[in-house]
Short mmCIF file of C-alpha atoms in Angstrom, two decimals:
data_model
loop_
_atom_site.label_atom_id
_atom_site.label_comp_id
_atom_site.label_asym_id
_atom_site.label_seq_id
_atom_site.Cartn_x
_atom_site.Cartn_y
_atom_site.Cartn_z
CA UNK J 207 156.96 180.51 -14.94
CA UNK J 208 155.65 180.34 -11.99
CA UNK J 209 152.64 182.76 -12.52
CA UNK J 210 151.77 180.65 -15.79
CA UNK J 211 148.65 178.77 -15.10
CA UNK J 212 146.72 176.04 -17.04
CA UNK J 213 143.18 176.64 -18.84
CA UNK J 214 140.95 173.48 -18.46
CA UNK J 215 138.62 172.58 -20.62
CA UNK J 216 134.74 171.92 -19.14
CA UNK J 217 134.94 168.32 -20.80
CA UNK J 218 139.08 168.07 -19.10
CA UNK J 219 137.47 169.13 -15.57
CA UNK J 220 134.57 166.44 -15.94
CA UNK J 221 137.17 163.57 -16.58
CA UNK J 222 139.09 164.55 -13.83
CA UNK J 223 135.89 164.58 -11.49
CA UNK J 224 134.77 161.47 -13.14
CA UNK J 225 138.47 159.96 -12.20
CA UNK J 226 138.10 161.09 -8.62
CA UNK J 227 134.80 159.55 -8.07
CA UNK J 228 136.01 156.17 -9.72
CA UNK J 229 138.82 156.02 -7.11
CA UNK J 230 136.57 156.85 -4.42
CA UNK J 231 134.05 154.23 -5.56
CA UNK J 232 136.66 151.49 -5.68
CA UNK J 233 138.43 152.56 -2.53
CA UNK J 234 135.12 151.89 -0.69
CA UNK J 235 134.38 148.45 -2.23
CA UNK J 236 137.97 147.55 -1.29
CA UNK J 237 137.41 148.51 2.26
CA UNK J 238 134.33 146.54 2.26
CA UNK J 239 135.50 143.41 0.88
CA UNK J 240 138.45 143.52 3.42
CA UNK J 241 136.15 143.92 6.03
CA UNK J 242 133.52 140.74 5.13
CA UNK J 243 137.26 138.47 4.43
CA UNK J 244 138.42 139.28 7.66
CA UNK J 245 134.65 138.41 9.39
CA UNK J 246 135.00 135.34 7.28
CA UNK J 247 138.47 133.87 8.03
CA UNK J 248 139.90 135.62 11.01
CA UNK J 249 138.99 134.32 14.47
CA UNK J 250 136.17 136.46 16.46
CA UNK J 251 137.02 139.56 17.87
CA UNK J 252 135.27 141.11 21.06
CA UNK J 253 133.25 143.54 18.83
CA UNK J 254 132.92 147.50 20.38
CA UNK J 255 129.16 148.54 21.08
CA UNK J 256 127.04 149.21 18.37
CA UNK J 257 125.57 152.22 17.81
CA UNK J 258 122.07 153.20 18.84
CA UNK J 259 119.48 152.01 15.94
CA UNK J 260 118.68 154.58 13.65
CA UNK J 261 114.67 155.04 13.11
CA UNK J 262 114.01 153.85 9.45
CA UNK J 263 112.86 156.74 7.31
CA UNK J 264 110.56 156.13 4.34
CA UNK J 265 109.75 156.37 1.13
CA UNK J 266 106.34 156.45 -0.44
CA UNK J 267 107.35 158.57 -3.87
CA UNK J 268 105.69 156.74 -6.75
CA UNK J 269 108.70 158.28 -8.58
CA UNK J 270 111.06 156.82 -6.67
CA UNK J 271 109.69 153.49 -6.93
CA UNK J 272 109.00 153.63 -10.50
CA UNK J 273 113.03 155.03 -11.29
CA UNK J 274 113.45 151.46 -9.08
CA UNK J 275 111.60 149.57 -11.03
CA UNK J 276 112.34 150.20 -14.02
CA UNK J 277 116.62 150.63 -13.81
CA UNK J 278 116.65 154.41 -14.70
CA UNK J 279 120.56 154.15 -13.75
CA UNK J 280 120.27 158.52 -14.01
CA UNK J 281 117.51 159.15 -12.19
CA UNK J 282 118.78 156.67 -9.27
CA UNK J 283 122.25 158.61 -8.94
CA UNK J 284 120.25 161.66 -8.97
CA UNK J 285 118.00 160.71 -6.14
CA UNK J 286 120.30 158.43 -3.89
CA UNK J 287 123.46 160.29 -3.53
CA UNK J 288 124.37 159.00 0.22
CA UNK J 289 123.74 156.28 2.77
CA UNK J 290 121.14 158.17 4.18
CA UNK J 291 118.77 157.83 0.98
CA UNK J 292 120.12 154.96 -0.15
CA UNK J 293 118.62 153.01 3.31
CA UNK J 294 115.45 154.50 2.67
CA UNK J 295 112.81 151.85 3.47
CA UNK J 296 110.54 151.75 0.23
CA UNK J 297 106.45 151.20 0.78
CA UNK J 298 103.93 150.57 -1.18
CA UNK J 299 100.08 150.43 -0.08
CA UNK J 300 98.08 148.39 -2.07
CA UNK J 301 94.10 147.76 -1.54
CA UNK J 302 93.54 144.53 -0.72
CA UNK J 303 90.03 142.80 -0.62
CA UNK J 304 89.54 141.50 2.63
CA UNK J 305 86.46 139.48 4.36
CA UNK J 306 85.27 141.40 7.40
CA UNK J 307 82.93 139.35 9.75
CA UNK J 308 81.54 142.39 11.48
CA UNK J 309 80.04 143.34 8.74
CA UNK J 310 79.46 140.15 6.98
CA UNK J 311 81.06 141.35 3.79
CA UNK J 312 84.45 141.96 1.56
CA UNK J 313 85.99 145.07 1.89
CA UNK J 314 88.81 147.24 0.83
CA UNK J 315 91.50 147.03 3.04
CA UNK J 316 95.44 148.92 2.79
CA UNK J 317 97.95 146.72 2.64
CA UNK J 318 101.74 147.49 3.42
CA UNK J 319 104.62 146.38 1.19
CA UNK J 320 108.13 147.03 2.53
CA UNK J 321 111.44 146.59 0.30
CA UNK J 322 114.79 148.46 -0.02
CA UNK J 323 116.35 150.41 -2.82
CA UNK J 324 119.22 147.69 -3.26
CA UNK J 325 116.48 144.65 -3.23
CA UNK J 326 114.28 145.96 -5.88
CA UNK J 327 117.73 146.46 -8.24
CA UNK J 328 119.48 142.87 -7.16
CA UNK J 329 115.74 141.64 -7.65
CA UNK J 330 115.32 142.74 -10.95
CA UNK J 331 118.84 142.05 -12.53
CA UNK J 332 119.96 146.07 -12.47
CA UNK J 333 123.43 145.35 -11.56
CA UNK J 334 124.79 148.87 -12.48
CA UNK J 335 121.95 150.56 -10.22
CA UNK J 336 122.72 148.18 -7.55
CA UNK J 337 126.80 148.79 -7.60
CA UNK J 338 125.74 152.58 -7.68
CA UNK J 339 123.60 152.21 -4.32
CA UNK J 340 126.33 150.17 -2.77
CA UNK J 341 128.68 152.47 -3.31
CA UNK J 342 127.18 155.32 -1.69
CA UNK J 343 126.37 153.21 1.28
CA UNK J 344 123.42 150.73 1.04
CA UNK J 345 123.35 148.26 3.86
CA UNK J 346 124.04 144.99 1.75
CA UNK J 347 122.79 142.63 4.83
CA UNK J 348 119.87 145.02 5.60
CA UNK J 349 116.49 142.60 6.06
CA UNK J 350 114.29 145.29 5.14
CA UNK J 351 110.16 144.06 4.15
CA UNK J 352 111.80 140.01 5.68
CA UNK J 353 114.31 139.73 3.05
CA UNK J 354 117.72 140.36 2.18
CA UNK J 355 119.37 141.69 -1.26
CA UNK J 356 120.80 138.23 -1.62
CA UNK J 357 117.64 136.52 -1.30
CA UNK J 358 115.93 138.09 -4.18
CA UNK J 359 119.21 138.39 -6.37
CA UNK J 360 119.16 134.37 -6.30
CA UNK J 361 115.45 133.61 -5.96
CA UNK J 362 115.39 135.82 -9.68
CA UNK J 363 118.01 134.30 -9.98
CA UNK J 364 120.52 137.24 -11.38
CA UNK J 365 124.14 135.54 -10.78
CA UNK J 366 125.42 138.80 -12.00
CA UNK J 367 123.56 140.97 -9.13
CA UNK J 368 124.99 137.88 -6.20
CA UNK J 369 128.20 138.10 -7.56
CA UNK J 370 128.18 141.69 -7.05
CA UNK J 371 126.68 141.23 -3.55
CA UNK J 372 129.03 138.83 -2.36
CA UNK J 373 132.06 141.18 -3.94
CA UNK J 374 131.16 143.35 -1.10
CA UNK J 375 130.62 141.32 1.91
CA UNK J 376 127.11 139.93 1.72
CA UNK J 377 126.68 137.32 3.74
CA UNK J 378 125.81 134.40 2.11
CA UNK J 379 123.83 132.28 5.42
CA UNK J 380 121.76 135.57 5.77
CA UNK J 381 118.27 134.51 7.28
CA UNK J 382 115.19 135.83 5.70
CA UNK J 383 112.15 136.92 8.13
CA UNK J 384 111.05 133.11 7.44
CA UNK J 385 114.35 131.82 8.64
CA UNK J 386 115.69 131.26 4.94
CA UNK J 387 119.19 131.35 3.82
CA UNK J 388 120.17 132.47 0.31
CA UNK J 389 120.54 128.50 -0.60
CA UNK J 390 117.16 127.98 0.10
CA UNK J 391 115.73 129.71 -2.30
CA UNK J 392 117.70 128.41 -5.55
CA UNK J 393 115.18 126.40 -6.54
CA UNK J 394 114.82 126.87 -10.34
CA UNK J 395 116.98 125.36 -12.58
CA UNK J 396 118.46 128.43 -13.97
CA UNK J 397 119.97 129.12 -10.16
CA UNK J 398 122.73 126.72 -10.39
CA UNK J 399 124.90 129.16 -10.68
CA UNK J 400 123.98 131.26 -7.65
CA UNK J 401 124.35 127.97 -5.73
CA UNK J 402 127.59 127.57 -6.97
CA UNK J 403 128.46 131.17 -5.81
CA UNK J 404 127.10 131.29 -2.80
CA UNK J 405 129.02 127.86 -1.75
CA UNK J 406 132.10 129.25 -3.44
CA UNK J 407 131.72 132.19 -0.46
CA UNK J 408 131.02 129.75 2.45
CA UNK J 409 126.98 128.99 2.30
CA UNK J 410 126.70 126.65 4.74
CA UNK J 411 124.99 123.19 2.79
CA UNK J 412 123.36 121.95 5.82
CA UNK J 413 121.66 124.97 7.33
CA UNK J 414 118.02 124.06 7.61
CA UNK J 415 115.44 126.84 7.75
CA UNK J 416 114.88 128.48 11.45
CA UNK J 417 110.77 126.54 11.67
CA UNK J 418 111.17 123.66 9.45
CA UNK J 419 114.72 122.74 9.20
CA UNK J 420 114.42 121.97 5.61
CA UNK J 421 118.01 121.87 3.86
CA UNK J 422 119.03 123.15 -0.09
CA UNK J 423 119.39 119.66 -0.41
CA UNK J 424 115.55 119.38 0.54
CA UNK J 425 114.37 121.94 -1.50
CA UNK J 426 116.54 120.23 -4.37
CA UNK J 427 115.23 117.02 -4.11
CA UNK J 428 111.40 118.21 -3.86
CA UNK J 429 111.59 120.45 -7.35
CA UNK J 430 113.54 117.63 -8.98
CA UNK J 431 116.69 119.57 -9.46
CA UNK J 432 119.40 117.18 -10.63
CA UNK J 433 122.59 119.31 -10.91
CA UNK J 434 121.73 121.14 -7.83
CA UNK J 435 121.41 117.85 -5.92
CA UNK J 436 124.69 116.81 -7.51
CA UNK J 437 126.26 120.30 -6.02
CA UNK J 438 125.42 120.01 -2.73
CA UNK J 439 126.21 116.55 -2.43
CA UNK J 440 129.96 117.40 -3.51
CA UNK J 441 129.75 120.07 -1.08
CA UNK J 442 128.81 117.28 1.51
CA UNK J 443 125.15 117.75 1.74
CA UNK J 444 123.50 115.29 4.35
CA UNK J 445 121.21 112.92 2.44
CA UNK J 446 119.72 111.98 5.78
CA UNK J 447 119.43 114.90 7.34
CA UNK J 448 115.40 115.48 8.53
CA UNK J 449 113.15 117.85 8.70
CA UNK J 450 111.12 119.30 11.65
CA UNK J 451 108.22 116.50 10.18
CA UNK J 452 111.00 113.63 10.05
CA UNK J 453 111.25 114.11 6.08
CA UNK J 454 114.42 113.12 4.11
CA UNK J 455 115.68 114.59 1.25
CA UNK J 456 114.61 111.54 -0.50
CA UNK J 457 111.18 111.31 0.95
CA UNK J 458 110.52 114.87 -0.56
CA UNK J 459 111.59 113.83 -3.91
CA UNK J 460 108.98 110.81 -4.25
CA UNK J 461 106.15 112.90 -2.62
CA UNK J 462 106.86 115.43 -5.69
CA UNK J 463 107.58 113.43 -8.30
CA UNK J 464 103.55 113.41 -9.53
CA UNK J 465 103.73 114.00 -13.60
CA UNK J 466 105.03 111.78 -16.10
CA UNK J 467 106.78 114.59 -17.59
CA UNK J 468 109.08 114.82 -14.50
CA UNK J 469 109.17 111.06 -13.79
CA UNK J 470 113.00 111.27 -15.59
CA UNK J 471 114.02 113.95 -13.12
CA UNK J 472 112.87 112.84 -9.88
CA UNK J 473 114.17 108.97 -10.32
CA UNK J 474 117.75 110.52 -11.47
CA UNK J 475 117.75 112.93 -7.76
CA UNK J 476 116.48 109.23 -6.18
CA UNK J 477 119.67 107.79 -7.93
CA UNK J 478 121.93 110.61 -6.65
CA UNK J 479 120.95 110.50 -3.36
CA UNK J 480 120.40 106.47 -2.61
CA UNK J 481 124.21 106.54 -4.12
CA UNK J 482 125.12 108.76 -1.62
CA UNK J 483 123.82 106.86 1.03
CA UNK J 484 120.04 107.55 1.35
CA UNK J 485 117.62 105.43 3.40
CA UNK J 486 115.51 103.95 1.61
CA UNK J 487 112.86 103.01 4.16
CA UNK J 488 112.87 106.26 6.16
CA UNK J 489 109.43 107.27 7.27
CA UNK J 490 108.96 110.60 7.49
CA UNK J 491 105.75 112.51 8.05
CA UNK J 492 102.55 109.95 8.56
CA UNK J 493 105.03 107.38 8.56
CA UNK J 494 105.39 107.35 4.47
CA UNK J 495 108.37 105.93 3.39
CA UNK J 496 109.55 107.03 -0.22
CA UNK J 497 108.04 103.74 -1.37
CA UNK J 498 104.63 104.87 -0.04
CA UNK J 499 105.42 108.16 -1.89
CA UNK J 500 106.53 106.70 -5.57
CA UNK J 501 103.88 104.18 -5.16
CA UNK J 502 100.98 106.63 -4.42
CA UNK J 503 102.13 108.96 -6.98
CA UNK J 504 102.38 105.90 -9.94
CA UNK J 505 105.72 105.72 -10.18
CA UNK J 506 107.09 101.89 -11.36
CA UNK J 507 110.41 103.03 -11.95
CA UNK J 508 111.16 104.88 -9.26
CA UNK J 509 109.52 101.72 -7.17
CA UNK J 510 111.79 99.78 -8.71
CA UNK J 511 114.88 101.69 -8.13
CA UNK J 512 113.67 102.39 -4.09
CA UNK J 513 113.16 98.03 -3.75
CA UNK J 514 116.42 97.15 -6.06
CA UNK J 515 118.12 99.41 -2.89
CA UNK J 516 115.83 97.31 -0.12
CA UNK J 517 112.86 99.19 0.76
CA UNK J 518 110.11 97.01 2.28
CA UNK J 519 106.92 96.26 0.65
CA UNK J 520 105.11 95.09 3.19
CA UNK J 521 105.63 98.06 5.89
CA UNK J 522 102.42 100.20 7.19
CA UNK J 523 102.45 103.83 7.46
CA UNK J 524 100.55 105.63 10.85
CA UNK J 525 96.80 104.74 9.15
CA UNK J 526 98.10 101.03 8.63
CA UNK J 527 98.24 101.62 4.56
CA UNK J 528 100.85 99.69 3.11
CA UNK J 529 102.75 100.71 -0.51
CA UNK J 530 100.42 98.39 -2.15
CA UNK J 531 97.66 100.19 -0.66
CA UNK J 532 99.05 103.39 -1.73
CA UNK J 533 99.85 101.79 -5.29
CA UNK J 534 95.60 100.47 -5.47
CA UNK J 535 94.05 104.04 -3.93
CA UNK J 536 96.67 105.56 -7.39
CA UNK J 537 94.95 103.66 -9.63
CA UNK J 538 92.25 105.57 -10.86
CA UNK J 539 94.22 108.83 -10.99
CA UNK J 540 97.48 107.47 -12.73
CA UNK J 541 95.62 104.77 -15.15
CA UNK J 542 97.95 106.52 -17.79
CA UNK J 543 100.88 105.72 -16.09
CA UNK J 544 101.11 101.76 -16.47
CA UNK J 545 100.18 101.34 -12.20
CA UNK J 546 99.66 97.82 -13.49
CA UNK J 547 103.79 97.96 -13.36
CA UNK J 548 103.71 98.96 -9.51
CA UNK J 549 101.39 96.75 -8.33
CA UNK J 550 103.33 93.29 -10.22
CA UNK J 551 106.99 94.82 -8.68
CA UNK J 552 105.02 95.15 -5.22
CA UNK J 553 103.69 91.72 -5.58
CA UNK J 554 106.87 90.56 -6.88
CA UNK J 555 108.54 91.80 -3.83
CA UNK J 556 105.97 90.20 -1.02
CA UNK J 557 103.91 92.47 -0.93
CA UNK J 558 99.44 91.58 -0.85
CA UNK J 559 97.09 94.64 -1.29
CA UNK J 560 95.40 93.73 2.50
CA UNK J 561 98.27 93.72 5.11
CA UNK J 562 97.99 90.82 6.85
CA UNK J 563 98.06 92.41 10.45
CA UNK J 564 95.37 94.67 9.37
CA UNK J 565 92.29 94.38 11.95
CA UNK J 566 94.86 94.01 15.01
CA UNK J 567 94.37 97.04 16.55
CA UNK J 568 90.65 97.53 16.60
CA UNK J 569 90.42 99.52 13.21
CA UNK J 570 90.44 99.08 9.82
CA UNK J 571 93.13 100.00 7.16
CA UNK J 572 92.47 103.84 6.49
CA UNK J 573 89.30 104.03 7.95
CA UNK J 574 87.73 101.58 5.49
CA UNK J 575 85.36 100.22 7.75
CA UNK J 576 84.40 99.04 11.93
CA UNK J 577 86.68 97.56 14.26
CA UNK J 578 88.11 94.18 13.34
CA UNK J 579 86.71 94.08 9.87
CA UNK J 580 87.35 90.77 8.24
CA UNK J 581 90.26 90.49 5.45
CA UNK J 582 87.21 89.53 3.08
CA UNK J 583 85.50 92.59 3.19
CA UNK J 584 89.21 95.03 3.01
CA UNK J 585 89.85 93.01 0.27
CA UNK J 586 86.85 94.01 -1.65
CA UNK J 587 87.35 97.72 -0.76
CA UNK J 588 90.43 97.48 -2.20
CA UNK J 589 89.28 95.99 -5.10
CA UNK J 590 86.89 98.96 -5.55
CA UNK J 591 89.93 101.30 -6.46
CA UNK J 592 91.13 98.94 -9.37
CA UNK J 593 88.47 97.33 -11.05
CA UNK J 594 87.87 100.32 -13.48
CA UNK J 595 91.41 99.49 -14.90
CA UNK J 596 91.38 95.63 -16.02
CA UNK J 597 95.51 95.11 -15.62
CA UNK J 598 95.39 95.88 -12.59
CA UNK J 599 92.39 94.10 -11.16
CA UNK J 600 93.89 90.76 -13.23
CA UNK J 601 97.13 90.87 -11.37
CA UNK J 602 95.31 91.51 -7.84
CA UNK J 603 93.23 88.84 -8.24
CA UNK J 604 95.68 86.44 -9.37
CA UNK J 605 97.42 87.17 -6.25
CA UNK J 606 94.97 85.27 -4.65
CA UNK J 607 93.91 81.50 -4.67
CA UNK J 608 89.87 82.80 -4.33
CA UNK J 609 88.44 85.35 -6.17
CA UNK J 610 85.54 87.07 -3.47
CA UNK J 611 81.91 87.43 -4.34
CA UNK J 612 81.97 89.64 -7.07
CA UNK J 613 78.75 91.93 -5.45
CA UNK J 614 80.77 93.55 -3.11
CA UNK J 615 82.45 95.59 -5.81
CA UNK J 616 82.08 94.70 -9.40
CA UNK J 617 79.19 97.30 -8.70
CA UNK J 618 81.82 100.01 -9.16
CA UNK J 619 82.40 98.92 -12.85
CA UNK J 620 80.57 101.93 -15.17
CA UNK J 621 78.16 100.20 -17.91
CA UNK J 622 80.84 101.72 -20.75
CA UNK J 623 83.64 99.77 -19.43
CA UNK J 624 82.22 96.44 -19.19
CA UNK J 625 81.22 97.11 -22.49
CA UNK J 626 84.52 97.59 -24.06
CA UNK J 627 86.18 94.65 -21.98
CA UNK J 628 83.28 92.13 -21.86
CA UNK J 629 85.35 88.60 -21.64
CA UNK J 630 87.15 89.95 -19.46
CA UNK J 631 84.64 91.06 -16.53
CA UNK J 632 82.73 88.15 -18.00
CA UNK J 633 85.70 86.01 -16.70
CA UNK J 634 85.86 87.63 -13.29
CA UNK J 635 81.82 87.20 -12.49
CA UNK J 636 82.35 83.50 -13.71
CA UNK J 637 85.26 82.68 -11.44
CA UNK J 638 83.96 85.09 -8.45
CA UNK J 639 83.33 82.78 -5.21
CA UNK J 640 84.98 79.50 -7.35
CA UNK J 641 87.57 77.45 -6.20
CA UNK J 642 90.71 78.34 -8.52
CA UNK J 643 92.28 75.99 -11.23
CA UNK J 644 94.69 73.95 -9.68
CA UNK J 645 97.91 75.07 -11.60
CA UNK J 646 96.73 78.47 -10.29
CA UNK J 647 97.08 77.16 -6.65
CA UNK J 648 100.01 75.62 -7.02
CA UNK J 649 101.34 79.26 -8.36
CA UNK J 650 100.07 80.49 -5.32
CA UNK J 651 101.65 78.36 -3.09
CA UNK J 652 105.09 78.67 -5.29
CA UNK J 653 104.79 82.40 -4.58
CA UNK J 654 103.61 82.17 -0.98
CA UNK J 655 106.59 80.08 -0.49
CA UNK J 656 109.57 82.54 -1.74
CA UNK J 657 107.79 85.15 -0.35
CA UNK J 658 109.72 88.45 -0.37
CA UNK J 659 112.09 86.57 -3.38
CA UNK J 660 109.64 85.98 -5.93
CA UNK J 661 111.30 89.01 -7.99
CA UNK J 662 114.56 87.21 -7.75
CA UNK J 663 114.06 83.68 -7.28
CA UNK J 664 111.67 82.90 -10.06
CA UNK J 665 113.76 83.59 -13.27
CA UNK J 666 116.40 81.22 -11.46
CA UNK J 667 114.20 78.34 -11.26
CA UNK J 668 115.12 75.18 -13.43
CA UNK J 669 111.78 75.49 -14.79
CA UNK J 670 110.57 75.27 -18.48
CA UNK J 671 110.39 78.79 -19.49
CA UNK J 672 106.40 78.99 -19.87
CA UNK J 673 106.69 77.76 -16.15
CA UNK J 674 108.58 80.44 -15.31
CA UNK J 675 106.74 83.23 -17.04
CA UNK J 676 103.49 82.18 -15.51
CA UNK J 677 104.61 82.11 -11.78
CA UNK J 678 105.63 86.22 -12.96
CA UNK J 679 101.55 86.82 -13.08
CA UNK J 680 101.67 87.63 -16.91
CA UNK J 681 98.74 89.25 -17.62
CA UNK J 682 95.98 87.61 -20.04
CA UNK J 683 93.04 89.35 -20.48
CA UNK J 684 90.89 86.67 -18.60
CA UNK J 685 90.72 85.23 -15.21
CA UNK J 686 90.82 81.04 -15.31
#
């Protein structure tokens, strides 16, 4: 019995080697995911020397690349069959047109790409490639060309390929080149759930970049991203945490928020973030505050949702503009966007398009003119940017109890637009340099009087309801 032996069969023998290698594979991912839990949640160890650094070899096989590129899972095993090829640092040179002063001329000039075999799979959503490279030894921290696996995996995004990553001890506050962490780069919709993995294995929410110190909840807030914002705020995301510039979350989601289209987005990341305990009058850089922001970009809601939370009207940024400033330079550009709105919740709210200290400090608002220009002459610059959009030009000048000379800027007015509004501009060049009607002054002086309250204090007034609606600046098509 003991001389009897057993025949295998060829396909037997190639399960059994299959079998082995399985084991073998999973043994090593085991080891490795011991090895990242017990970086992650045991205390610090004194950790033994490193070894020297090993010189990075590379590859510049076309074939390679393209088997890379394109997920041939059998060509990969075939070429990367241990941790020495599998760390191969992958180049490409590319020509690059390039302007050459010497010569005065563009020329040709090589250009050096540098990625790894593991990036260009977790890149490119080849999860079984990727778990093959891994497993024969591919360094899954390795910053190879100034990024990470994990930072292309997510930036894709392939949640498949970062789960994989993370099973075997990525680390998810790996710094890019740049000084980017994984979280900083989920910044498409379709990456929520990479941000939910990567906080699930201890991203850290409030790690700014290494230059900028710009936040996930930064880069959230600036693309608009409403469940991502919602995220990191559970996760206890700082909402005034600032950048290198002095720029808040919130500040970076009125600067962005500049087509209609994405007007529902941005105010609903405003809401999240003024719940959570936003400023709403932090400057940032220049001194805008996110009402300078909303109001430059012709956004009434959001201007409305920034002063129902306290912003200030009336406050200057470094060049002295104010948000009604901001709101009459917007005019022009965002005519589509009802600035009309703006400029009446602005008013509403105390605000006058000339800043009343304007002049103070030897300059004029923006560079609009000399030192010490008068408020007259401001006034009609500003007047400049909104009389090609009637609304707006009514409510500005029924802001005031005299309407100035009407040569310093109904000049601006094109010949096709008087035509199509004629009482109107008619009106205006009537009334320009006139005293006012007196139940216009007495609106005036109504308004002047509540001041920063008029948005409140008006509907409350035991007033006859016509009253009322003409102290709110309705607009009429005419100027009386």
């Amino acid at each position: 019995m003991a001389q009897e032996t057993f025949a295998f069969t060829s396909s037997a023998l190639r399960s059994l080697r299959l079998q082995r290698e399985l084991l073998e594979q999973e043994d090593r991912r085991r080891a490795l995911a011991r090895e990242w839990a017990t970086r992650r949640f045991l205390p610090a160890s004194p950790r033994p020397p490193l070894p020297p650094a090993r010189r990075p070899q590379y590859c510049r096989d076309p074939a390679v690349h393209n088997a890379l590129y394109t997920g041939d899972l059998l060509r990969i095993q075939s070429i990367f069959k241990d941790e020495i090829t599998t760390n191969l640092v992958m180049e490409m040179v590319s020509e690059e047109l390039v302007w050459s002063p010497e010569q005065g001329l563009w020329v040709l000039s090589p250009h050096r790409q540098q990625t790894s075999a593991l990036r260009i799979a977790a890149g490119r959503g080849f999860g079984d490639c990727a778990r093959h490279l891994l497993l024969r030894g591919a360094e899954v921290d390795a910053v190879v060309g100034g990024r990470a696996p994990l930072h292309d995996s997510v930036a894709a995004p392939h949640p498949d390929c970062a789960r994989l990553l993370l099973a075997f001890g990525a680390d998810p506050n790996v710094l890019s080149a740049e000084g980017a962490a994984p979280l900083h780069l989920c910044a498409a919709p379709e990456s929520l759930p990479c941000a939910e993995l990567l906080l699930a294995h201890g991203a850290r929410v409030n790690l700014g970049t290494r230059e900028r110190q710009v936040t996930a909840l930064h880069v959230a807030a600036r693309q608009g991203l409403v469940a991502h914002t919602e995220l990191y705020l559970h996760h206890g995301a700082d909402p005034a945490h600032r950048t290198h510039q002095g720029e808040t979350p919130l500040n970076a989601a009125c600067a962005a928020a500049e087509r209609p289209d994405d007007a529902e987005r941005y105010y609903r990341v405003a809401e999240l973030l003024l719940a959570a305990g936003a400023d709403p009058g932090a400057a940032g850089r220049k001194d805008h505050t996110p009402l300078h922001n909303a109001c430059a970009n012709g956004q009434p809601r959001l201007a409305r949702l920034l002063l129902h939370h306290g912003a200030d009207a009336t406050v200057p940024n470094c060049a002295g503009y104010t948000p009604m400033d901001c709101a009459l330079h917007a005019v022009e550009e965002y005519r589509h966007q009802h600035p009309e709105e703006t400029i009446a919740l602005l008013l509403g709210h105390g605000a006058g398009p000339v800043h009343p200290k304007v002049g103070t400090k030897g300059g004029a608002v923006g560079g609009l003119g000399g030192s010490r220009p008068s408020v007259t002459h401001l006034f009609r610059q500003m007047l400049k940017f909104c009389c090609r959009y009637p609304p707006a030009l009514e409510l500005v000048l029924n802001a005031y109890d005299r309407i100035p000379p009407a040569e310093g800027w109904l000049g601006a007015v094109p010949p096709e637009l008087w035509e199509e509004h004629p009482d109107f501009y008619a009106s205006v060049v009537r009334m320009a340099g006139q005293p006012r009607r007196l139940q216009h002054l007495a609106r005036c002086a109504v308004r002047r009087c509540l001041g920063t309250r008029c948005h409140a204090a008006i509907p409350k007034l035991a007033l006859p309801p016509p009253l009322r609606c003409y102290l709110q600046l309705p607009l009429e098509g005419l100027i009386s």
